[in-house]
PDB file of C-alpha atoms in Angstrom:
ATOM      1  CA  UNK A   1     -41.588   7.347   4.850  1.00 80.00           C
ATOM      2  CA  UNK A   2     -41.400  10.830   3.509  1.00 85.00           C
ATOM      3  CA  UNK A   3     -37.829  11.789   3.787  1.00 92.00           C
ATOM      4  CA  UNK A   4     -36.880  15.429   2.316  1.00 94.00           C
ATOM      5  CA  UNK A   5     -33.861  14.981   1.009  1.00 97.00           C
ATOM      6  CA  UNK A   6     -33.193  16.291  -2.782  1.00 97.00           C
ATOM      7  CA  UNK A   7     -35.114  13.950  -5.544  1.00 97.00           C
ATOM      8  CA  UNK A   8     -31.948  11.822  -6.964  1.00 98.00           C
ATOM      9  CA  UNK A   9     -30.972  10.876  -3.861  1.00 98.00           C
ATOM     10  CA  UNK A  10     -34.179   9.960  -2.664  1.00 97.00           C
ATOM     11  CA  UNK A  11     -34.484   7.603  -4.970  1.00 97.00           C
ATOM     12  CA  UNK A  12     -30.744   6.271  -4.474  1.00 98.00           C
ATOM     13  CA  UNK A  13     -31.219   5.737  -0.541  1.00 98.00           C
ATOM     14  CA  UNK A  14     -35.534   4.369  -0.646  1.00 97.00           C
ATOM     15  CA  UNK A  15     -34.587   1.137   0.579  1.00 97.00           C
ATOM     16  CA  UNK A  16     -32.758   2.515   3.992  1.00 98.00           C
ATOM     17  CA  UNK A  17     -35.608   4.618   4.669  1.00 97.00           C
ATOM     18  CA  UNK A  18     -37.362   2.214   4.539  1.00 97.00           C
ATOM     19  CA  UNK A  19     -35.083   0.425   7.603  1.00 97.00           C
ATOM     20  CA  UNK A  20     -35.908  -0.194  11.110  1.00 98.00           C
ATOM     21  CA  UNK A  21     -32.992   1.459  11.755  1.00 98.00           C
ATOM     22  CA  UNK A  22     -33.753   4.766  10.276  1.00 98.00           C
ATOM     23  CA  UNK A  23     -36.805   5.370  12.294  1.00 97.00           C
ATOM     24  CA  UNK A  24     -35.069   4.809  14.994  1.00 98.00           C
ATOM     25  CA  UNK A  25     -33.170   7.638  14.109  1.00 98.00           C
ATOM     26  CA  UNK A  26     -35.872   9.371  13.300  1.00 97.00           C
ATOM     27  CA  UNK A  27     -37.811   8.479  16.707  1.00 97.00           C
ATOM     28  CA  UNK A  28     -34.186  10.110  18.439  1.00 97.00           C
ATOM     29  CA  UNK A  29     -34.658  12.913  17.110  1.00 97.00           C
ATOM     30  CA  UNK A  30     -37.840  13.697  17.845  1.00 96.00           C
ATOM     31  CA  UNK A  31     -37.780  12.637  21.938  1.00 97.00           C
ATOM     32  CA  UNK A  32     -34.619  14.670  22.219  1.00 96.00           C
ATOM     33  CA  UNK A  33     -37.060  17.609  21.025  1.00 95.00           C
ATOM     34  CA  UNK A  34     -40.147  16.528  23.034  1.00 97.00           C
ATOM     35  CA  UNK A  35     -37.612  16.575  26.001  1.00 96.00           C
ATOM     36  CA  UNK A  36     -36.622  20.336  24.164  1.00 97.00           C
ATOM     37  CA  UNK A  37     -33.220  19.407  23.824  1.00 97.00           C
ATOM     38  CA  UNK A  38     -31.311  22.096  20.844  1.00 97.00           C
ATOM     39  CA  UNK A  39     -29.678  20.128  18.626  1.00 98.00           C
ATOM     40  CA  UNK A  40     -27.773  21.012  15.219  1.00 98.00           C
ATOM     41  CA  UNK A  41     -27.635  21.671  12.612  1.00 98.00           C
ATOM     42  CA  UNK A  42     -31.613  23.372  12.725  1.00 95.00           C
ATOM     43  CA  UNK A  43     -34.183  20.320  10.412  1.00 94.00           C
ATOM     44  CA  UNK A  44     -33.561  21.380   7.090  1.00 95.00           C
ATOM     45  CA  UNK A  45     -30.426  21.258   6.917  1.00 97.00           C
ATOM     46  CA  UNK A  46     -29.932  18.252   8.048  1.00 98.00           C
ATOM     47  CA  UNK A  47     -29.725  16.484   4.733  1.00 98.00           C
ATOM     48  CA  UNK A  48     -27.817  19.923   3.404  1.00 98.00           C
ATOM     49  CA  UNK A  49     -24.606  18.128   1.691  1.00 98.00           C
ATOM     50  CA  UNK A  50     -27.477  16.126  -0.113  1.00 98.00           C
ATOM     51  CA  UNK A  51     -29.949  18.941  -1.278  1.00 98.00           C
ATOM     52  CA  UNK A  52     -26.645  21.199  -2.440  1.00 98.00           C
ATOM     53  CA  UNK A  53     -25.042  18.205  -4.572  1.00 98.00           C
ATOM     54  CA  UNK A  54     -27.024  16.043  -5.787  1.00 98.00           C
ATOM     55  CA  UNK A  55     -26.081  11.871  -6.630  1.00 98.00           C
ATOM     56  CA  UNK A  56     -25.713  13.054 -10.688  1.00 97.00           C
ATOM     57  CA  UNK A  57     -23.156  15.567  -9.240  1.00 98.00           C
ATOM     58  CA  UNK A  58     -20.753  13.962  -7.002  1.00 98.00           C
ATOM     59  CA  UNK A  59     -17.702  13.718  -8.319  1.00 98.00           C
ATOM     60  CA  UNK A  60     -15.614  13.581  -4.303  1.00 98.00           C
ATOM     61  CA  UNK A  61     -16.594  13.252  -1.453  1.00 98.00           C
ATOM     62  CA  UNK A  62     -14.828  14.828   2.148  1.00 98.00           C
ATOM     63  CA  UNK A  63     -15.655  13.344   4.956  1.00 98.00           C
ATOM     64  CA  UNK A  64     -15.907  14.298   8.310  1.00 97.00           C
ATOM     65  CA  UNK A  65     -17.336  12.943  11.357  1.00 96.00           C
ATOM     66  CA  UNK A  66     -19.198  15.380  14.065  1.00 95.00           C
ATOM     67  CA  UNK A  67     -21.018  18.623  13.081  1.00 97.00           C
ATOM     68  CA  UNK A  68     -20.294  21.637  15.217  1.00 97.00           C
ATOM     69  CA  UNK A  69     -21.828  21.699  18.244  1.00 96.00           C
ATOM     70  CA  UNK A  70     -21.655  25.422  19.278  1.00 95.00           C
ATOM     71  CA  UNK A  71     -24.952  27.621  18.032  1.00 93.00           C
ATOM     72  CA  UNK A  72     -24.797  29.591  14.593  1.00 92.00           C
ATOM     73  CA  UNK A  73     -21.689  27.099  13.473  1.00 96.00           C
ATOM     74  CA  UNK A  74     -23.207  23.893  12.098  1.00 97.00           C
ATOM     75  CA  UNK A  75     -25.456  23.977   8.515  1.00 98.00           C
ATOM     76  CA  UNK A  76     -25.183  20.428   7.259  1.00 98.00           C
ATOM     77  CA  UNK A  77     -21.296  19.980   4.985  1.00 98.00           C
ATOM     78  CA  UNK A  78     -18.732  18.657   7.113  1.00 98.00           C
ATOM     79  CA  UNK A  79     -15.895  20.999   8.418  1.00 98.00           C
ATOM     80  CA  UNK A  80     -18.635  24.345   6.506  1.00 98.00           C
ATOM     81  CA  UNK A  81     -19.327  26.981   8.965  1.00 98.00           C
ATOM     82  CA  UNK A  82     -22.527  29.174   8.245  1.00 96.00           C
ATOM     83  CA  UNK A  83     -21.703  32.933   6.910  1.00 95.00           C
ATOM     84  CA  UNK A  84     -20.946  35.587   9.410  1.00 93.00           C
ATOM     85  CA  UNK A  85     -18.218  33.058  11.688  1.00 94.00           C
ATOM     86  CA  UNK A  86     -15.256  32.833  11.963  1.00 93.00           C
ATOM     87  CA  UNK A  87     -13.905  29.375  10.607  1.00 96.00           C
ATOM     88  CA  UNK A  88     -12.824  26.733  12.769  1.00 96.00           C
ATOM     89  CA  UNK A  89      -8.839  26.310  13.892  1.00 97.00           C
ATOM     90  CA  UNK A  90      -9.821  22.573  11.393  1.00 97.00           C
ATOM     91  CA  UNK A  91     -10.798  24.801   8.485  1.00 98.00           C
ATOM     92  CA  UNK A  92      -7.645  27.023   9.219  1.00 98.00           C
ATOM     93  CA  UNK A  93      -5.193  25.034   7.783  1.00 98.00           C
ATOM     94  CA  UNK A  94      -6.731  23.681   5.472  1.00 98.00           C
ATOM     95  CA  UNK A  95      -7.723  27.049   4.043  1.00 98.00           C
ATOM     96  CA  UNK A  96      -3.802  27.328   4.875  1.00 98.00           C
ATOM     97  CA  UNK A  97      -3.613  24.154   2.798  1.00 98.00           C
ATOM     98  CA  UNK A  98      -4.856  25.300   0.386  1.00 98.00           C
ATOM     99  CA  UNK A  99      -3.536  28.701  -0.386  1.00 98.00           C
ATOM    100  CA  UNK A 100       0.028  26.472  -0.277  1.00 98.00           C
ATOM    101  CA  UNK A 101      -1.413  23.599  -2.726  1.00 98.00           C
ATOM    102  CA  UNK A 102      -3.263  26.721  -5.488  1.00 98.00           C
ATOM    103  CA  UNK A 103      -2.405  29.324  -4.900  1.00 98.00           C
ATOM    104  CA  UNK A 104      -6.130  31.038  -3.136  1.00 97.00           C
ATOM    105  CA  UNK A 105      -6.045  33.443  -0.952  1.00 96.00           C
ATOM    106  CA  UNK A 106      -8.451  32.161   1.830  1.00 94.00           C
ATOM    107  CA  UNK A 107     -12.098  34.024   2.534  1.00 95.00           C
ATOM    108  CA  UNK A 108     -12.427  35.454   5.993  1.00 94.00           C
ATOM    109  CA  UNK A 109     -15.377  32.815   6.578  1.00 95.00           C
ATOM    110  CA  UNK A 110     -15.808  29.487   5.967  1.00 97.00           C
ATOM    111  CA  UNK A 111     -18.786  28.396   4.612  1.00 98.00           C
ATOM    112  CA  UNK A 112     -17.951  26.061   2.304  1.00 98.00           C
ATOM    113  CA  UNK A 113     -21.322  25.814   0.395  1.00 98.00           C
ATOM    114  CA  UNK A 114     -19.621  26.496  -3.447  1.00 98.00           C
ATOM    115  CA  UNK A 115     -17.335  23.531  -2.853  1.00 98.00           C
ATOM    116  CA  UNK A 116     -21.003  21.527  -2.556  1.00 98.00           C
ATOM    117  CA  UNK A 117     -21.934  22.825  -6.152  1.00 98.00           C
ATOM    118  CA  UNK A 118     -18.826  22.204  -7.797  1.00 98.00           C
ATOM    119  CA  UNK A 119     -19.994  18.566  -7.212  1.00 98.00           C
ATOM    120  CA  UNK A 120     -17.928  17.840  -3.496  1.00 98.00           C
ATOM    121  CA  UNK A 121     -19.933  15.985  -1.393  1.00 98.00           C
ATOM    122  CA  UNK A 122     -19.346  17.299   2.380  1.00 98.00           C
ATOM    123  CA  UNK A 123     -20.617  14.389   4.274  1.00 98.00           C
ATOM    124  CA  UNK A 124     -20.480  13.876   8.188  1.00 98.00           C
ATOM    125  CA  UNK A 125     -20.549  10.539   9.163  1.00 98.00           C
ATOM    126  CA  UNK A 126     -22.544  11.505  11.953  1.00 98.00           C
ATOM    127  CA  UNK A 127     -25.500  14.123  10.776  1.00 98.00           C
ATOM    128  CA  UNK A 128     -26.794  15.366  14.054  1.00 98.00           C
ATOM    129  CA  UNK A 129     -25.752  16.855  18.122  1.00 98.00           C
ATOM    130  CA  UNK A 130     -26.715  17.780  20.901  1.00 98.00           C
ATOM    131  CA  UNK A 131     -25.670  21.470  21.238  1.00 97.00           C
ATOM    132  CA  UNK A 132     -22.007  21.677  23.752  1.00 97.00           C
ATOM    133  CA  UNK A 133     -22.313  17.326  23.637  1.00 97.00           C
ATOM    134  CA  UNK A 134     -19.990  16.230  20.899  1.00 96.00           C
ATOM    135  CA  UNK A 135     -20.124  13.546  19.872  1.00 96.00           C
ATOM    136  CA  UNK A 136     -23.999  13.271  21.705  1.00 97.00           C
ATOM    137  CA  UNK A 137     -25.537  11.434  18.199  1.00 98.00           C
ATOM    138  CA  UNK A 138     -22.705   9.029  17.695  1.00 96.00           C
ATOM    139  CA  UNK A 139     -24.629   6.410  18.452  1.00 94.00           C
ATOM    140  CA  UNK A 140     -28.080   6.437  17.335  1.00 97.00           C
ATOM    141  CA  UNK A 141     -27.819   4.974  13.041  1.00 98.00           C
ATOM    142  CA  UNK A 142     -26.137   7.690  11.593  1.00 98.00           C
ATOM    143  CA  UNK A 143     -23.080   6.062  10.066  1.00 98.00           C
ATOM    144  CA  UNK A 144     -25.405   3.269   9.800  1.00 98.00           C
ATOM    145  CA  UNK A 145     -27.119   5.067   7.333  1.00 98.00           C
ATOM    146  CA  UNK A 146     -23.781   7.254   6.048  1.00 98.00           C
ATOM    147  CA  UNK A 147     -22.079   4.065   5.436  1.00 98.00           C
ATOM    148  CA  UNK A 148     -24.888   3.349   3.383  1.00 98.00           C
ATOM    149  CA  UNK A 149     -24.562   6.366   1.564  1.00 98.00           C
ATOM    150  CA  UNK A 150     -20.903   6.141   0.497  1.00 98.00           C
ATOM    151  CA  UNK A 151     -21.255   2.066  -0.598  1.00 98.00           C
ATOM    152  CA  UNK A 152     -23.894   3.844  -2.595  1.00 98.00           C
ATOM    153  CA  UNK A 153     -21.264   6.587  -5.020  1.00 98.00           C
ATOM    154  CA  UNK A 154     -18.644   3.225  -5.130  1.00 98.00           C
ATOM    155  CA  UNK A 155     -21.182   0.607  -6.185  1.00 98.00           C
ATOM    156  CA  UNK A 156     -23.154   3.260  -9.365  1.00 98.00           C
ATOM    157  CA  UNK A 157     -20.407   5.644  -9.461  1.00 98.00           C
ATOM    158  CA  UNK A 158     -17.178   5.278 -10.759  1.00 98.00           C
ATOM    159  CA  UNK A 159     -13.565   7.876 -11.067  1.00 98.00           C
ATOM    160  CA  UNK A 160     -15.177   9.709  -7.301  1.00 98.00           C
ATOM    161  CA  UNK A 161     -11.989  11.158  -5.905  1.00 98.00           C
ATOM    162  CA  UNK A 162     -12.642  10.073  -1.728  1.00 98.00           C
ATOM    163  CA  UNK A 163     -10.288  12.763   0.609  1.00 98.00           C
ATOM    164  CA  UNK A 164     -10.036  11.186   4.009  1.00 98.00           C
ATOM    165  CA  UNK A 165      -8.874  12.859   6.220  1.00 98.00           C
ATOM    166  CA  UNK A 166      -7.828  11.467   9.467  1.00 97.00           C
ATOM    167  CA  UNK A 167      -8.022   7.787  11.198  1.00 96.00           C
ATOM    168  CA  UNK A 168     -11.456   8.015  11.722  1.00 96.00           C
ATOM    169  CA  UNK A 169     -11.621   8.977   8.151  1.00 97.00           C
ATOM    170  CA  UNK A 170      -9.529   6.563   6.708  1.00 98.00           C
ATOM    171  CA  UNK A 171     -11.955   3.374   8.746  1.00 97.00           C
ATOM    172  CA  UNK A 172     -14.088   4.387   5.484  1.00 98.00           C
ATOM    173  CA  UNK A 173     -11.758   3.139   3.421  1.00 97.00           C
ATOM    174  CA  UNK A 174     -13.166  -0.892   3.374  1.00 98.00           C
ATOM    175  CA  UNK A 175     -16.694   0.978   1.530  1.00 98.00           C
ATOM    176  CA  UNK A 176     -15.038   2.507  -1.579  1.00 98.00           C
ATOM    177  CA  UNK A 177     -14.131   0.299  -3.857  1.00 98.00           C
ATOM    178  CA  UNK A 178     -10.665   1.218  -5.140  1.00 97.00           C
ATOM    179  CA  UNK A 179     -10.558  -0.721  -8.635  1.00 98.00           C
ATOM    180  CA  UNK A 180     -12.980   1.535  -9.562  1.00 98.00           C
ATOM    181  CA  UNK A 181     -12.244   4.994  -7.862  1.00 98.00           C
ATOM    182  CA  UNK A 182      -9.914   7.095  -6.558  1.00 98.00           C
ATOM    183  CA  UNK A 183      -8.746   7.145  -2.098  1.00 98.00           C
ATOM    184  CA  UNK A 184      -6.643  10.502  -1.205  1.00 98.00           C
ATOM    185  CA  UNK A 185      -5.423  10.105   2.563  1.00 98.00           C
ATOM    186  CA  UNK A 186      -4.182  12.326   4.994  1.00 98.00           C
ATOM    187  CA  UNK A 187      -3.250  13.392   8.589  1.00 98.00           C
ATOM    188  CA  UNK A 188      -6.253  14.974   9.819  1.00 98.00           C
ATOM    189  CA  UNK A 189      -6.597  19.115   9.374  1.00 98.00           C
ATOM    190  CA  UNK A 190      -7.388  19.482  12.912  1.00 97.00           C
ATOM    191  CA  UNK A 191      -4.482  22.022  14.768  1.00 97.00           C
ATOM    192  CA  UNK A 192      -3.038  18.255  16.783  1.00 96.00           C
ATOM    193  CA  UNK A 193      -2.138  16.764  13.832  1.00 96.00           C
ATOM    194  CA  UNK A 194      -2.047  18.688  10.579  1.00 97.00           C
ATOM    195  CA  UNK A 195       2.212  19.348  10.463  1.00 97.00           C
ATOM    196  CA  UNK A 196       1.555  15.175  10.822  1.00 96.00           C
ATOM    197  CA  UNK A 197       0.876  14.778   8.031  1.00 97.00           C
ATOM    198  CA  UNK A 198      -2.148  17.010   6.466  1.00 98.00           C
ATOM    199  CA  UNK A 199       0.293  19.943   5.373  1.00 98.00           C
ATOM    200  CA  UNK A 200       2.159  19.794   2.268  1.00 98.00           C
ATOM    201  CA  UNK A 201      -1.019  16.427   0.716  1.00 98.00           C
ATOM    202  CA  UNK A 202      -1.190  18.384  -1.884  1.00 98.00           C
ATOM    203  CA  UNK A 203      -5.219  16.822  -2.019  1.00 98.00           C
ATOM    204  CA  UNK A 204      -6.450  19.361  -4.152  1.00 98.00           C
ATOM    205  CA  UNK A 205      -4.767  20.180  -7.036  1.00 98.00           C
ATOM    206  CA  UNK A 206      -4.333  15.809  -6.874  1.00 98.00           C
ATOM    207  CA  UNK A 207      -8.277  15.349  -6.470  1.00 98.00           C
ATOM    208  CA  UNK A 208      -8.122  17.512 -10.066  1.00 98.00           C
ATOM    209  CA  UNK A 209      -5.637  15.911 -11.535  1.00 98.00           C
ATOM    210  CA  UNK A 210      -6.835  12.965 -10.893  1.00 98.00           C
ATOM    211  CA  UNK A 211     -10.814  13.848 -12.342  1.00 98.00           C
ATOM    212  CA  UNK A 212      -9.238  15.407 -15.697  1.00 98.00           C
ATOM    213  CA  UNK A 213      -7.973  11.971 -16.206  1.00 98.00           C
ATOM    214  CA  UNK A 214     -10.876  10.423 -15.993  1.00 98.00           C
ATOM    215  CA  UNK A 215     -12.460  13.462 -18.097  1.00 98.00           C
ATOM    216  CA  UNK A 216     -14.369  14.699 -15.103  1.00 98.00           C
ATOM    217  CA  UNK A 217     -14.462  18.448 -15.491  1.00 98.00           C
ATOM    218  CA  UNK A 218     -12.660  20.273 -11.916  1.00 98.00           C
ATOM    219  CA  UNK A 219     -13.322  21.783  -9.160  1.00 98.00           C
ATOM    220  CA  UNK A 220     -13.008  25.183  -8.529  1.00 97.00           C
ATOM    221  CA  UNK A 221     -11.900  25.139  -5.608  1.00 98.00           C
ATOM    222  CA  UNK A 222     -12.335  29.194  -5.367  1.00 97.00           C
ATOM    223  CA  UNK A 223     -14.463  30.621  -2.266  1.00 95.00           C
TER     224      UNK A 223
END
């Protein structure tokens, strides 16, 4: 199957693209379109996280769950929204922690593409959603695919920092070899849980300390 994705990822994931579960994802999405369903993000942005952060550039992984499901928000990077869109509540809290940790003023918008371009893989576990129906594509096979992505990073790279915010993301730590990578865990930045351990986690500075210690250029978190 010829999947339109950045070339280094196309090579790393070529076996996944040939598996029956991935063909079933494609067939499901085609069926949804045929039924007139609106799907986010748009087709050419489903693999945006991979396109913006080639495999050899990955030094940090932030794991989200499900794309935003309202119009104009999702563009294939977890927690990020398109230019001109007001930052959602979880992202507002991420900005608050970034400011407390690094002293960086939050931007007015919520586009995190600059992080992706600095080596932060902004990976949602589920890569598509039906408009206005959260988790509507949670059972179509995407987690099989993104679990494979996490395993490939774990197996083929070293000293990647995995930022696991909330229980859903933390359940993925079994996919990561903690003897060669770094796992930082905190509560989810959602308003329902941010004050239970996300605020004060200092993951931005801790990430850069871990990268520097491994001889890897730290992330420029400025937006």
